[in-house]
Short mmCIF file of C-alpha atoms in Angstrom, two decimals:
data_model
loop_
_atom_site.label_atom_id
_atom_site.label_comp_id
_atom_site.label_asym_id
_atom_site.label_seq_id
_atom_site.Cartn_x
_atom_site.Cartn_y
_atom_site.Cartn_z
CA MET S 37 -26.71 -28.33 -32.82
CA ASN S 38 -24.40 -30.99 -34.24
CA LEU S 39 -21.84 -29.92 -36.78
CA LEU S 40 -21.93 -33.23 -38.73
CA GLU S 41 -25.71 -33.58 -38.84
CA ASP S 42 -27.11 -30.12 -39.12
CA LYS S 43 -27.12 -27.93 -42.26
CA TRP S 44 -24.91 -25.00 -41.12
CA LEU S 45 -22.15 -24.69 -43.75
CA PRO S 46 -22.80 -21.72 -46.05
CA VAL S 47 -22.12 -22.64 -49.66
CA HIS S 48 -22.59 -21.43 -53.21
CA THR S 49 -24.36 -23.95 -55.40
CA THR S 50 -25.60 -24.01 -58.97
CA GLN S 51 -28.95 -22.87 -57.72
CA GLY S 52 -27.61 -20.06 -55.38
CA GLU S 53 -26.48 -19.73 -51.75
CA THR S 54 -27.76 -22.12 -49.15
CA HIS S 55 -26.60 -24.17 -46.07
CA ILE S 56 -25.68 -27.77 -46.14
CA ALA S 57 -24.33 -30.51 -43.73
CA PRO S 58 -20.74 -31.50 -44.18
CA TRP S 59 -21.74 -34.94 -45.70
CA GLN S 60 -23.35 -33.16 -48.56
CA ILE S 61 -20.11 -31.50 -49.96
CA SER S 62 -19.85 -34.25 -52.62
CA ASP S 63 -23.12 -33.14 -54.25
CA PRO S 64 -22.03 -31.99 -57.71
CA ASP S 65 -24.22 -28.86 -57.41
CA VAL S 66 -22.09 -27.51 -54.46
CA LEU S 67 -19.46 -25.19 -55.89
CA ALA S 68 -17.73 -23.31 -53.16
CA LEU S 69 -17.93 -21.99 -49.50
CA ALA S 70 -19.84 -18.73 -48.95
CA ALA S 71 -18.95 -17.57 -45.37
CA PRO S 72 -19.40 -13.90 -44.68
CA ARG S 73 -15.60 -13.34 -44.14
CA PRO S 74 -12.52 -14.64 -46.12
CA ASP S 75 -10.88 -15.89 -42.89
CA PHE S 76 -14.04 -17.97 -42.17
CA ASN S 77 -13.85 -19.58 -45.69
CA GLY S 78 -10.15 -20.45 -45.04
CA ALA S 79 -11.05 -22.01 -41.71
CA LEU S 80 -14.07 -23.94 -43.02
CA LEU S 81 -11.96 -25.38 -45.85
CA GLN S 82 -9.49 -26.62 -43.24
CA PHE S 83 -12.44 -27.97 -41.15
CA LEU S 84 -13.65 -30.08 -44.06
CA ILE S 85 -10.25 -31.21 -45.04
CA GLY S 86 -9.49 -32.26 -41.40
CA LEU S 87 -12.87 -34.09 -41.33
CA LEU S 88 -12.14 -36.06 -44.48
CA GLN S 89 -8.59 -36.72 -43.30
CA THR S 90 -9.89 -38.04 -40.02
CA ALA S 91 -12.97 -40.05 -41.25
CA CYS S 92 -12.09 -41.41 -44.69
CA PRO S 93 -8.44 -40.88 -45.88
CA PRO S 94 -7.75 -42.73 -49.19
CA ASP S 95 -5.88 -45.99 -49.03
CA ASP S 96 -3.63 -45.04 -51.90
CA ASN S 97 -3.28 -42.70 -54.87
CA ASN S 98 -5.57 -44.96 -56.89
CA GLN S 99 -8.54 -44.65 -54.55
CA TRP S 100 -7.76 -40.91 -54.14
CA GLY S 101 -7.81 -40.41 -57.90
CA GLU S 102 -11.00 -42.47 -58.27
CA TRP S 103 -12.86 -40.23 -55.69
CA LEU S 104 -11.46 -37.07 -57.28
CA GLU S 105 -12.91 -37.91 -60.63
CA ASN S 106 -16.12 -39.56 -59.29
CA PRO S 107 -17.00 -38.12 -55.89
CA PRO S 108 -18.67 -40.56 -53.42
CA ALA S 109 -22.43 -40.20 -52.86
CA PRO S 110 -23.35 -37.94 -49.99
CA GLU S 111 -24.99 -40.88 -48.24
CA THR S 112 -21.67 -42.67 -48.32
CA LEU S 113 -19.94 -39.70 -46.60
CA LYS S 114 -22.82 -39.52 -44.05
CA LEU S 115 -22.10 -43.09 -43.02
CA LEU S 116 -18.34 -42.50 -42.76
CA PHE S 117 -18.78 -39.37 -40.68
CA GLU S 118 -21.35 -40.98 -38.33
CA PRO S 119 -18.83 -42.52 -35.84
CA TYR S 120 -17.44 -39.01 -35.15
CA THR S 121 -20.83 -37.46 -34.47
CA PRO S 122 -20.49 -37.29 -30.68
CA ALA S 123 -17.36 -35.10 -31.02
CA PHE S 124 -19.10 -32.37 -33.01
CA ASN S 125 -21.91 -31.35 -30.67
CA LEU S 126 -21.85 -27.53 -30.26
CA ASP S 127 -24.42 -27.03 -27.52
CA ALA S 128 -25.62 -30.48 -26.18
CA ASP S 129 -24.85 -31.81 -22.70
CA GLY S 130 -21.40 -33.38 -22.45
CA PRO S 131 -18.30 -32.37 -24.46
CA LYS S 132 -18.78 -29.46 -26.82
CA PHE S 133 -16.86 -28.89 -30.11
CA MET S 134 -13.67 -26.79 -29.58
CA GLN S 135 -14.79 -25.83 -26.01
CA ASP S 136 -13.32 -26.54 -22.61
CA TYR S 137 -14.51 -29.86 -21.14
CA ALA S 138 -15.76 -28.40 -17.97
CA PRO S 139 -17.57 -25.08 -17.17
CA LEU S 140 -15.10 -22.22 -16.77
CA ASP S 141 -15.00 -19.77 -13.81
CA GLY S 142 -13.34 -16.96 -15.84
CA VAL S 143 -14.67 -13.52 -16.60
CA PRO S 144 -17.45 -13.53 -19.24
CA LYS S 145 -16.39 -11.75 -22.55
CA PRO S 146 -18.30 -10.26 -25.42
CA ILE S 147 -18.85 -12.80 -28.23
CA ALA S 148 -16.78 -10.40 -30.46
CA ASN S 149 -13.68 -11.71 -28.69
CA LEU S 150 -13.80 -14.83 -30.80
CA LEU S 151 -12.93 -12.66 -33.82
CA ILE S 152 -9.15 -12.26 -34.27
CA GLU S 153 -9.25 -8.56 -35.20
CA THR S 154 -11.27 -7.50 -32.14
CA PRO S 155 -9.28 -5.03 -30.04
CA GLY S 156 -7.97 -6.32 -26.66
CA ASP S 157 -8.88 -5.05 -23.16
CA LYS S 158 -5.71 -2.84 -23.14
CA ALA S 159 -6.49 -1.23 -26.53
CA LEU S 160 -10.13 -0.52 -25.37
CA LYS S 161 -8.92 0.94 -22.09
CA GLU S 162 -6.53 3.25 -23.97
CA ASN S 163 -9.12 4.12 -26.62
CA ARG S 164 -6.88 2.79 -29.39
CA ASP S 165 -9.63 1.01 -31.39
CA HIS S 166 -9.26 3.53 -34.27
CA PHE S 167 -9.86 1.26 -37.19
CA ILE S 168 -11.68 -1.78 -35.75
CA LYS S 169 -14.29 -0.17 -33.54
CA ARG S 170 -15.78 -1.75 -30.40
CA GLY S 171 -19.44 -2.60 -30.39
CA LYS S 172 -19.87 -3.59 -34.01
CA VAL S 173 -20.46 -7.28 -33.33
CA ASN S 174 -22.71 -8.03 -30.30
CA ASN S 175 -24.82 -11.07 -31.30
CA ILE S 176 -23.94 -13.94 -33.65
CA CYS S 177 -25.89 -17.02 -34.78
CA PRO S 178 -24.77 -20.58 -33.89
CA ASN S 179 -23.43 -21.18 -37.39
CA CYS S 180 -21.13 -18.17 -37.17
CA ALA S 181 -20.22 -18.93 -33.58
CA ALA S 182 -19.04 -22.43 -34.60
CA THR S 183 -17.03 -20.99 -37.45
CA ALA S 184 -15.52 -18.23 -35.34
CA LEU S 185 -14.54 -20.79 -32.64
CA PHE S 186 -12.72 -22.91 -35.17
CA THR S 187 -11.11 -19.99 -36.85
CA LEU S 188 -9.73 -18.69 -33.51
CA GLN S 189 -8.47 -22.04 -32.25
CA THR S 190 -6.86 -22.68 -35.65
CA ASN S 191 -5.14 -19.26 -35.91
CA ALA S 192 -4.95 -18.23 -32.23
CA PRO S 193 -2.48 -15.25 -31.79
CA GLU S 194 -0.85 -14.14 -28.50
CA GLY S 195 -3.71 -13.04 -26.24
CA GLY S 196 -2.07 -11.97 -22.94
CA ARG S 197 -0.65 -13.91 -20.11
CA GLY S 198 -1.49 -17.65 -20.48
CA PHE S 199 -3.67 -17.33 -23.56
CA ARG S 200 -1.89 -19.73 -25.89
CA THR S 201 -1.19 -19.48 -29.55
CA SER S 202 -2.35 -22.06 -32.09
CA LEU S 203 -0.30 -25.17 -32.81
CA ARG S 204 1.24 -23.41 -35.68
CA GLY S 205 1.69 -20.01 -33.86
CA GLY S 206 -0.35 -16.85 -34.36
CA GLY S 207 -1.98 -16.53 -37.82
CA PRO S 208 -0.15 -19.21 -39.66
CA LEU S 209 0.18 -19.43 -43.49
CA THR S 210 -1.82 -22.25 -45.05
CA THR S 211 -1.10 -23.59 -48.44
CA LEU S 212 -3.54 -25.82 -50.35
CA VAL S 213 -3.68 -27.34 -53.74
CA ALA S 214 -6.39 -26.14 -56.02
CA LEU S 215 -7.48 -26.78 -59.73
CA ASP S 216 -6.68 -24.07 -62.14
CA THR S 217 -9.71 -24.46 -64.41
CA HIS S 218 -9.16 -21.09 -66.04
CA HIS S 219 -5.54 -21.49 -67.12
CA GLY S 220 -5.90 -25.25 -67.67
CA SER S 221 -8.83 -25.02 -70.08
CA GLY S 222 -6.47 -24.90 -73.10
CA ASN S 223 -4.60 -27.94 -71.75
CA ASN S 224 -7.39 -30.54 -72.12
CA GLN S 225 -8.28 -30.08 -68.49
CA GLN S 226 -11.10 -32.52 -67.61
CA LEU S 227 -11.98 -31.83 -63.99
CA ALA S 228 -14.38 -28.98 -63.05
CA ASN S 229 -13.90 -27.07 -59.84
CA SER S 230 -16.22 -27.95 -56.94
CA LEU S 231 -16.08 -27.75 -53.15
CA TRP S 232 -15.51 -31.53 -52.95
CA ARG S 233 -12.45 -31.39 -55.25
CA GLY S 234 -11.14 -28.32 -53.37
CA CYS S 235 -11.12 -30.40 -50.26
CA TRP S 236 -10.21 -33.88 -51.57
CA LEU S 237 -7.15 -32.52 -53.40
CA ASN S 238 -5.75 -31.79 -49.95
CA VAL S 239 -6.40 -35.06 -48.07
CA LEU S 240 -3.32 -37.21 -47.64
CA ASN S 241 -3.24 -40.98 -48.05
CA LYS S 242 -3.68 -43.20 -45.09
CA GLY S 243 -0.12 -44.35 -45.30
CA ASP S 244 1.14 -40.73 -44.85
CA LEU S 245 -0.19 -40.52 -41.25
CA PRO S 246 2.82 -42.26 -39.57
CA THR S 247 5.15 -39.82 -41.37
CA LEU S 248 3.48 -36.76 -39.74
CA SER S 249 4.50 -35.29 -36.32
CA GLY S 250 2.43 -36.89 -33.55
CA ASN S 251 2.02 -40.14 -31.71
CA THR S 252 0.01 -42.81 -33.63
CA ASP S 253 0.08 -45.08 -30.58
CA LEU S 254 -2.41 -42.69 -28.95
CA SER S 255 -5.66 -44.01 -30.34
CA GLU S 256 -8.23 -42.73 -27.86
CA PRO S 257 -10.54 -39.97 -29.20
CA PRO S 258 -9.24 -37.25 -26.89
CA ALA S 259 -5.84 -37.67 -28.47
CA ILE S 260 -7.39 -36.43 -31.74
CA PHE S 261 -10.29 -34.17 -30.40
CA PRO S 262 -8.86 -32.59 -27.16
CA TRP S 263 -12.24 -31.21 -26.03
CA LEU S 264 -13.35 -34.79 -25.25
CA ALA S 265 -11.29 -34.80 -22.07
CA SER S 266 -10.09 -32.34 -19.40
CA THR S 267 -7.83 -29.71 -20.91
CA ARG S 268 -4.13 -30.21 -20.73
CA THR S 269 -3.60 -26.97 -18.78
CA SER S 270 -0.18 -25.17 -18.84
CA HIS S 271 0.30 -23.28 -15.60
CA GLY S 272 3.90 -24.35 -15.24
CA LYS S 273 6.78 -23.63 -17.49
CA GLY S 274 7.22 -27.27 -18.52
CA ASP S 275 3.49 -27.93 -19.10
CA ILE S 276 3.75 -28.28 -22.86
CA THR S 277 2.03 -30.55 -25.39
CA THR S 278 4.58 -32.08 -27.86
CA PRO S 279 4.13 -34.56 -30.73
CA LYS S 280 4.60 -37.44 -28.38
CA ASP S 281 1.49 -36.31 -26.31
CA ALA S 282 -1.10 -36.26 -29.17
CA HIS S 283 -2.13 -38.14 -32.29
CA PRO S 284 -1.04 -36.57 -35.62
CA LEU S 285 -4.67 -35.81 -36.47
CA GLN S 286 -4.80 -33.37 -33.52
CA MET S 287 -2.86 -30.94 -35.77
CA TYR S 288 -6.18 -30.45 -37.66
CA TRP S 289 -8.20 -30.10 -34.38
CA GLY S 290 -5.80 -28.12 -32.09
CA MET S 291 -7.44 -26.32 -29.21
CA PRO S 292 -5.09 -23.89 -27.34
CA ARG S 293 -7.74 -21.60 -26.00
CA ARG S 294 -10.15 -22.33 -23.12
CA ILE S 295 -13.56 -21.11 -24.20
CA ARG S 296 -17.21 -21.98 -23.50
CA LEU S 297 -20.05 -20.39 -25.43
CA ASP S 298 -22.75 -18.98 -23.15
CA TRP S 299 -26.17 -20.51 -24.16
CA LYS S 300 -28.03 -19.20 -21.13
CA GLN S 301 -28.54 -15.66 -22.44
CA THR S 302 -29.41 -16.25 -26.12
CA THR S 303 -31.78 -13.76 -27.86
CA ARG S 304 -33.72 -13.66 -31.11
CA GLY S 305 -32.76 -11.44 -34.00
CA SER S 306 -30.29 -11.02 -36.96
CA CYS S 307 -26.71 -12.24 -36.74
CA ASP S 308 -24.23 -9.30 -36.78
CA LEU S 309 -21.95 -11.27 -39.08
CA CYS S 310 -24.04 -13.05 -41.67
CA GLY S 311 -27.34 -11.19 -41.31
CA LYS S 312 -29.35 -14.32 -40.99
CA LYS S 313 -32.23 -14.41 -38.42
CA SER S 314 -31.82 -16.83 -35.48
CA ASP S 315 -33.72 -17.76 -32.35
CA SER S 316 -30.43 -18.34 -30.54
CA LEU S 317 -28.09 -15.42 -30.99
CA ILE S 318 -25.12 -15.78 -28.69
CA SER S 319 -23.69 -12.61 -27.06
CA ARG S 320 -21.14 -13.92 -24.56
CA CYS S 321 -18.55 -16.55 -24.00
CA ASP S 322 -16.50 -17.63 -20.97
CA THR S 323 -12.72 -17.71 -21.35
CA LYS S 324 -9.80 -18.81 -19.13
CA ASN S 325 -6.01 -18.77 -19.69
CA TYR S 326 -3.41 -21.45 -19.44
CA GLY S 327 -5.03 -23.79 -22.08
CA THR S 328 -3.01 -26.37 -24.08
CA ASN S 329 0.54 -25.12 -24.83
CA TYR S 330 1.58 -26.72 -28.09
CA ASP S 331 5.46 -26.86 -28.27
CA GLY S 332 8.15 -28.89 -29.86
CA PRO S 333 8.68 -30.17 -33.42
CA TRP S 334 5.08 -30.04 -34.71
CA LYS S 335 4.98 -29.87 -38.57
CA HIS S 336 1.40 -29.20 -39.78
CA PRO S 337 0.82 -30.86 -43.23
CA LEU S 338 -1.05 -27.82 -44.57
CA SER S 339 1.60 -25.19 -43.71
CA PRO S 340 5.11 -24.36 -45.04
CA HIS S 341 7.97 -24.27 -42.57
CA ILE S 342 11.37 -22.55 -42.39
CA ASN S 343 14.25 -23.40 -40.25
CA ASN S 344 15.27 -20.96 -37.38
CA LYS S 345 18.93 -20.35 -36.40
CA ASP S 346 18.94 -23.54 -34.36
CA GLY S 347 17.72 -25.57 -37.22
CA LEU S 348 14.16 -26.15 -35.86
CA ALA S 349 11.45 -26.01 -38.52
CA LEU S 350 8.90 -23.39 -37.64
CA PRO S 351 5.64 -22.52 -39.42
CA GLN S 352 5.74 -19.61 -41.86
CA HIS S 353 3.58 -16.54 -41.29
CA ALA S 354 2.51 -13.79 -43.64
CA GLN S 355 4.53 -10.46 -43.49
CA PRO S 356 3.69 -6.83 -44.33
CA GLY S 357 3.60 -6.42 -48.07
CA GLY S 358 1.58 -9.51 -48.78
CA LEU S 359 2.17 -12.62 -50.86
CA GLN S 360 4.11 -12.12 -54.09
CA TYR S 361 6.05 -14.28 -56.44
CA GLN S 362 9.25 -13.62 -54.57
CA HIS S 363 7.78 -15.97 -51.92
CA TRP S 364 6.66 -18.65 -54.43
CA LEU S 365 9.85 -20.70 -54.41
CA GLY S 366 9.96 -21.07 -50.60
CA LEU S 367 6.34 -22.35 -50.75
CA THR S 368 6.85 -24.92 -53.46
CA SER S 369 10.46 -26.06 -53.31
CA THR S 370 12.45 -27.81 -50.60
CA GLY S 371 15.61 -25.93 -49.84
CA THR S 372 18.29 -25.87 -47.22
CA ASN S 373 15.97 -23.97 -44.79
CA ASN S 374 12.59 -24.13 -46.61
CA HIS S 375 10.05 -26.95 -46.25
CA PRO S 376 6.82 -26.70 -48.25
CA ALA S 377 3.75 -28.14 -46.73
CA LYS S 378 3.47 -31.90 -46.86
CA ILE S 379 0.33 -31.67 -49.06
CA ILE S 380 2.21 -29.60 -51.52
CA THR S 381 5.26 -31.97 -51.77
CA SER S 382 2.85 -34.84 -52.40
CA TYR S 383 2.22 -33.36 -55.83
CA LEU S 384 5.85 -32.29 -56.55
CA GLU S 385 7.23 -35.91 -56.32
CA SER S 386 5.86 -36.72 -59.78
CA GLU S 387 7.76 -39.94 -60.24
CA GLY S 388 6.68 -43.10 -58.45
CA THR S 389 5.10 -42.01 -55.21
CA GLY S 390 3.69 -38.55 -56.22
CA ARG S 391 0.18 -37.74 -57.25
CA GLN S 392 -0.19 -37.20 -60.93
CA LEU S 393 -2.94 -35.38 -62.72
CA ARG S 394 -2.14 -35.47 -66.36
CA GLY S 395 -3.66 -32.55 -68.31
CA GLU S 396 -4.65 -30.67 -65.11
CA GLN S 397 -3.00 -27.34 -64.24
CA LEU S 398 -2.76 -26.94 -60.55
CA ARG S 399 -2.41 -23.88 -58.30
CA ILE S 400 -1.24 -23.31 -54.78
CA HIS S 401 -3.84 -21.47 -52.66
CA VAL S 402 -2.03 -19.46 -49.97
CA PHE S 403 -3.73 -17.51 -47.17
CA GLY S 404 -3.15 -16.36 -43.58
CA TYR S 405 -3.10 -13.35 -41.21
CA ASP S 406 -0.31 -10.81 -40.93
CA MET S 407 -0.10 -10.64 -37.12
CA LYS S 408 2.00 -8.42 -34.87
CA SER S 409 1.69 -10.11 -31.49
CA ASN S 410 -2.05 -9.99 -30.89
CA LYS S 411 -2.82 -7.37 -33.50
CA SER S 412 -4.27 -8.40 -36.78
CA ARG S 413 -2.74 -6.08 -39.43
CA CYS S 414 -4.10 -7.79 -42.49
CA TRP S 415 -5.58 -10.97 -44.11
CA TYR S 416 -3.68 -12.08 -47.21
CA GLU S 417 -4.89 -14.61 -49.79
CA THR S 418 -3.70 -15.44 -53.31
CA THR S 419 -2.96 -18.28 -55.68
CA PHE S 420 0.17 -19.18 -57.59
CA PRO S 421 0.82 -21.85 -60.28
CA LEU S 422 2.21 -25.15 -59.13
CA PHE S 423 4.64 -27.04 -61.51
CA PRO S 424 5.24 -30.76 -60.87
CA LEU S 425 8.71 -31.46 -62.15
CA ASP S 426 10.58 -34.51 -63.28
CA ALA S 427 13.72 -35.21 -61.23
CA ALA S 428 15.91 -34.81 -64.33
CA ILE S 429 15.03 -31.06 -64.63
CA ARG S 430 14.07 -30.08 -61.10
CA GLU S 431 17.53 -28.81 -60.01
CA GLN S 432 18.03 -26.75 -63.08
CA PHE S 433 14.45 -25.35 -62.98
CA ILE S 434 14.92 -24.16 -59.45
CA GLU S 435 18.31 -22.63 -60.14
CA ILE S 436 16.85 -20.51 -62.97
CA ALA S 437 13.78 -19.64 -60.87
CA GLU S 438 16.11 -18.38 -58.20
CA ILE S 439 17.87 -16.23 -60.71
CA LEU S 440 14.63 -14.71 -61.95
CA ILE S 441 13.56 -13.86 -58.36
CA GLU S 442 16.94 -12.53 -57.17
CA THR S 443 17.27 -10.24 -60.19
CA ALA S 444 13.70 -9.02 -59.76
CA THR S 445 14.36 -8.32 -56.09
CA GLY S 446 17.51 -6.37 -57.04
CA VAL S 447 15.76 -4.33 -59.74
CA ALA S 448 12.76 -3.59 -57.52
CA SER S 449 15.05 -2.21 -54.84
CA MET S 450 17.07 -0.09 -57.25
CA THR S 451 13.92 1.28 -58.92
CA ARG S 452 12.55 2.42 -55.56
CA SER S 453 15.89 3.94 -54.64
CA CYS S 454 16.04 5.96 -57.89
CA ILE S 455 12.42 7.04 -57.57
CA LYS S 456 13.23 8.39 -54.12
CA GLU S 457 16.29 10.15 -55.49
CA ALA S 458 14.11 11.85 -58.10
CA TRP S 459 11.60 12.86 -55.48
CA PHE S 460 13.81 14.18 -52.69
CA LYS S 461 16.86 16.27 -52.37
CA ARG S 462 18.01 14.15 -49.50
CA PRO S 463 16.37 10.74 -50.08
CA GLY S 464 18.09 9.21 -47.11
CA ASP S 465 16.29 11.61 -44.71
CA ALA S 466 12.85 11.22 -46.35
CA LYS S 467 10.30 9.80 -44.05
CA GLY S 468 7.42 7.58 -44.89
CA ASP S 469 6.98 4.01 -46.10
CA THR S 470 8.01 3.56 -49.79
CA ASN S 471 7.83 -0.20 -49.83
CA PHE S 472 4.67 0.09 -51.95
CA LEU S 473 6.98 0.89 -54.87
CA GLN S 474 8.64 -2.55 -54.60
CA GLU S 475 5.29 -4.21 -54.17
CA ALA S 476 4.09 -2.42 -57.38
CA PHE S 477 7.21 -3.71 -59.23
CA PHE S 478 6.45 -7.39 -58.26
CA SER S 479 2.83 -6.96 -59.14
CA HIS S 480 3.74 -5.45 -62.50
CA THR S 481 6.00 -8.34 -63.41
CA GLU S 482 4.11 -11.27 -61.92
CA ASN S 483 2.41 -12.52 -65.10
CA ALA S 484 5.75 -12.37 -66.96
CA PHE S 485 7.43 -14.29 -64.20
CA PHE S 486 5.07 -17.24 -64.31
CA THR S 487 4.89 -17.19 -68.08
CA ALA S 488 8.78 -17.44 -68.01
CA LEU S 489 8.58 -20.45 -65.63
CA LYS S 490 5.95 -22.29 -67.75
CA THR S 491 8.20 -21.71 -70.81
CA LEU S 492 11.23 -22.81 -68.89
CA LYS S 493 9.60 -26.06 -67.83
CA ASP S 494 8.51 -26.76 -71.39
CA GLN S 495 12.03 -26.04 -72.77
CA LEU S 496 13.82 -28.19 -70.14
CA ASP S 497 11.38 -30.97 -70.86
CA ARG S 498 12.49 -30.79 -74.48
CA ASP S 499 16.13 -30.50 -73.49
CA GLN S 500 16.56 -26.93 -74.74
CA ASN S 501 18.61 -24.26 -72.92
CA GLU S 502 17.22 -21.32 -70.99
CA THR S 503 19.21 -18.45 -72.59
CA ARG S 504 16.31 -16.93 -74.45
CA ILE S 505 14.17 -16.86 -71.24
CA LEU S 506 16.87 -15.05 -69.38
CA ARG S 507 17.18 -12.46 -72.20
CA GLU S 508 13.50 -11.87 -72.28
CA TRP S 509 13.36 -11.62 -68.47
CA HIS S 510 16.04 -8.95 -68.74
CA ARG S 511 13.90 -6.99 -71.09
CA THR S 512 10.87 -7.43 -68.80
CA LEU S 513 12.83 -6.02 -65.81
CA CYS S 514 14.09 -3.02 -67.75
CA ASP S 515 10.73 -2.14 -69.26
CA SER S 516 8.92 -2.43 -65.93
CA ALA S 517 11.60 -0.40 -64.11
CA PHE S 518 11.39 2.40 -66.56
CA GLN S 519 7.59 2.35 -66.72
CA LEU S 520 7.23 2.58 -62.97
CA PHE S 521 9.97 5.18 -62.70
CA ASP S 522 8.31 7.35 -65.36
CA TYR S 523 4.90 6.90 -63.72
CA TRP S 524 5.83 7.84 -60.29
CA THR S 525 8.22 10.66 -60.99
CA SER S 526 5.65 12.35 -63.26
CA ARG S 527 2.96 12.42 -60.62
CA GLY S 528 4.36 15.18 -58.23
CA ASP S 529 3.32 18.81 -57.95
CA PHE S 530 4.68 20.51 -61.11
CA GLU S 531 6.34 23.29 -59.06
CA THR S 532 8.21 20.83 -56.83
CA VAL S 533 9.40 18.52 -59.64
CA ASN S 534 13.09 18.82 -60.29
CA PRO S 535 13.84 17.82 -63.90
CA ARG S 536 17.54 17.71 -63.30
CA ARG S 537 17.17 15.41 -60.34
CA ILE S 538 14.79 13.14 -62.32
CA ALA S 539 17.21 12.97 -65.31
CA THR S 540 20.09 12.04 -63.01
CA ALA S 541 18.08 9.40 -61.27
CA HIS S 542 16.89 7.95 -64.60
CA LYS S 543 20.44 7.77 -65.88
CA LYS S 544 21.52 5.97 -62.75
CA LEU S 545 18.70 3.51 -63.15
CA LYS S 546 19.52 2.88 -66.74
CA ASN S 547 23.23 2.37 -66.02
CA TRP S 548 22.39 -0.18 -63.34
CA LEU S 549 19.85 -2.12 -65.50
CA TYR S 550 22.50 -2.57 -68.26
CA SER S 551 25.44 -3.08 -65.85
CA LYS S 552 27.81 -6.01 -66.11
CA LYS S 553 26.75 -6.99 -62.60
CA LEU S 554 23.01 -7.53 -63.49
CA LYS S 555 23.93 -9.24 -66.84
CA LYS S 556 26.34 -11.61 -65.02
CA LYS S 557 23.57 -12.62 -62.58
CA LEU S 558 21.39 -13.33 -65.62
CA GLN S 559 24.18 -15.28 -67.26
CA LEU S 560 24.11 -12.90 -70.33
CA ASN S 561 27.14 -11.96 -72.33
CA ASN S 562 27.88 -8.32 -71.69
CA LYS S 563 27.97 -7.65 -75.43
CA GLU S 564 24.74 -9.40 -75.95
CA LYS S 565 21.62 -7.23 -76.14
CA SER S 566 18.60 -8.21 -74.32
CA ALA S 567 15.71 -9.49 -76.35
#
């Protein structure tokens, strides 16, 4: 099986679901990926972006724009991919895609170990597989095996002694640019969504390559595709792979885990992941520790980074509670410690060097695992609006956006605190996680937040001030806080509800919402009423 020649990618088309080869993604009938799991879709999207970035990056924004509007013929892509075909064999003799160069003498593992949520040996020994049960995935088809292999290598979490994490650490956040055809339809949006555009929007220009972390002097294929040579093992403390040891494109093809699929004991039947029938179901793989240990100042172009206390930019990861608009600014705006993904900033620099798509509303597509060491707690995925800004208004726009987020965070916290005071006689002693109350507040106000930002951009473009937006935001915060307070404090057992406690907590919330402190943060005159 060759991953550039065979039809193995699951996709939605105008005619229904089918499988295509990668070179067919520019067919206008191909709409989106159709993998059986959302993490597989996220990985396949990055596989295709990496392939385009490697085989045919645009010379400049003009060529990029031309192919965005008028995709190349599939046959053109087939020719461009052809030189890379030997690196994408999954099961032939010689190097195998994302697998160790030589046979491994490690202990064979069930094929389910390629899935990030699979409980580890220790969890199985202690019978702690309460939610993700053992034995659910025993045989998978070659299509799913290839996808699972790439998903694991791209997101590899901690896996025990010597089992290395991905180049971006365990379960990194990925941020991509996407067309917003729904909200852009009233804005004379011209481009329809397709799988091709979802990928091509995220391919950097050829001239961006030297600006990425990595060593462009290393031009041999193994510097890009590490499985084409013996693995850079990492038994010793100093056995690391830094940007000077690999080409920048290896960030798209990182391989920290030593794995070999076992093709000797395949069976016939249905795949436990996608349900498709196959003559070559794979049930086992060989693994070994001390694979490539990526370290140093890698900065993946598809991930946001944040500085640690030593000033080193590290990839961001999803946290419990998910992805909400309070995280939006850090994903889209460069700050003292925040660094949006390179692909995102290429759209934010709207003057001169930036990519411009007039009339098109863009969104930022964010996804990634929430990991705790080697435990996968959740998969998060969402989209947010993306606002390219002129330099003349950028600073003021970000300043107001920070105020909106900061005040929402304060009100969300106070609302939760007051609800707890209404519920419990001693709220400080109450056990249980009540963070869902803050998450509900952010969900409740998300539409208003992005509407306010859109209005803010329009007003700043017209040189109008932002006072009305801040007044309306104050009203949104107050209305949402009271609605959530009333909702949650009225849902307890009638005999346990304490009306005096509820009234006291409500008064405290009201006083805080109309306090000088909050109005000062919103730059509102204390005597001025909210809108």
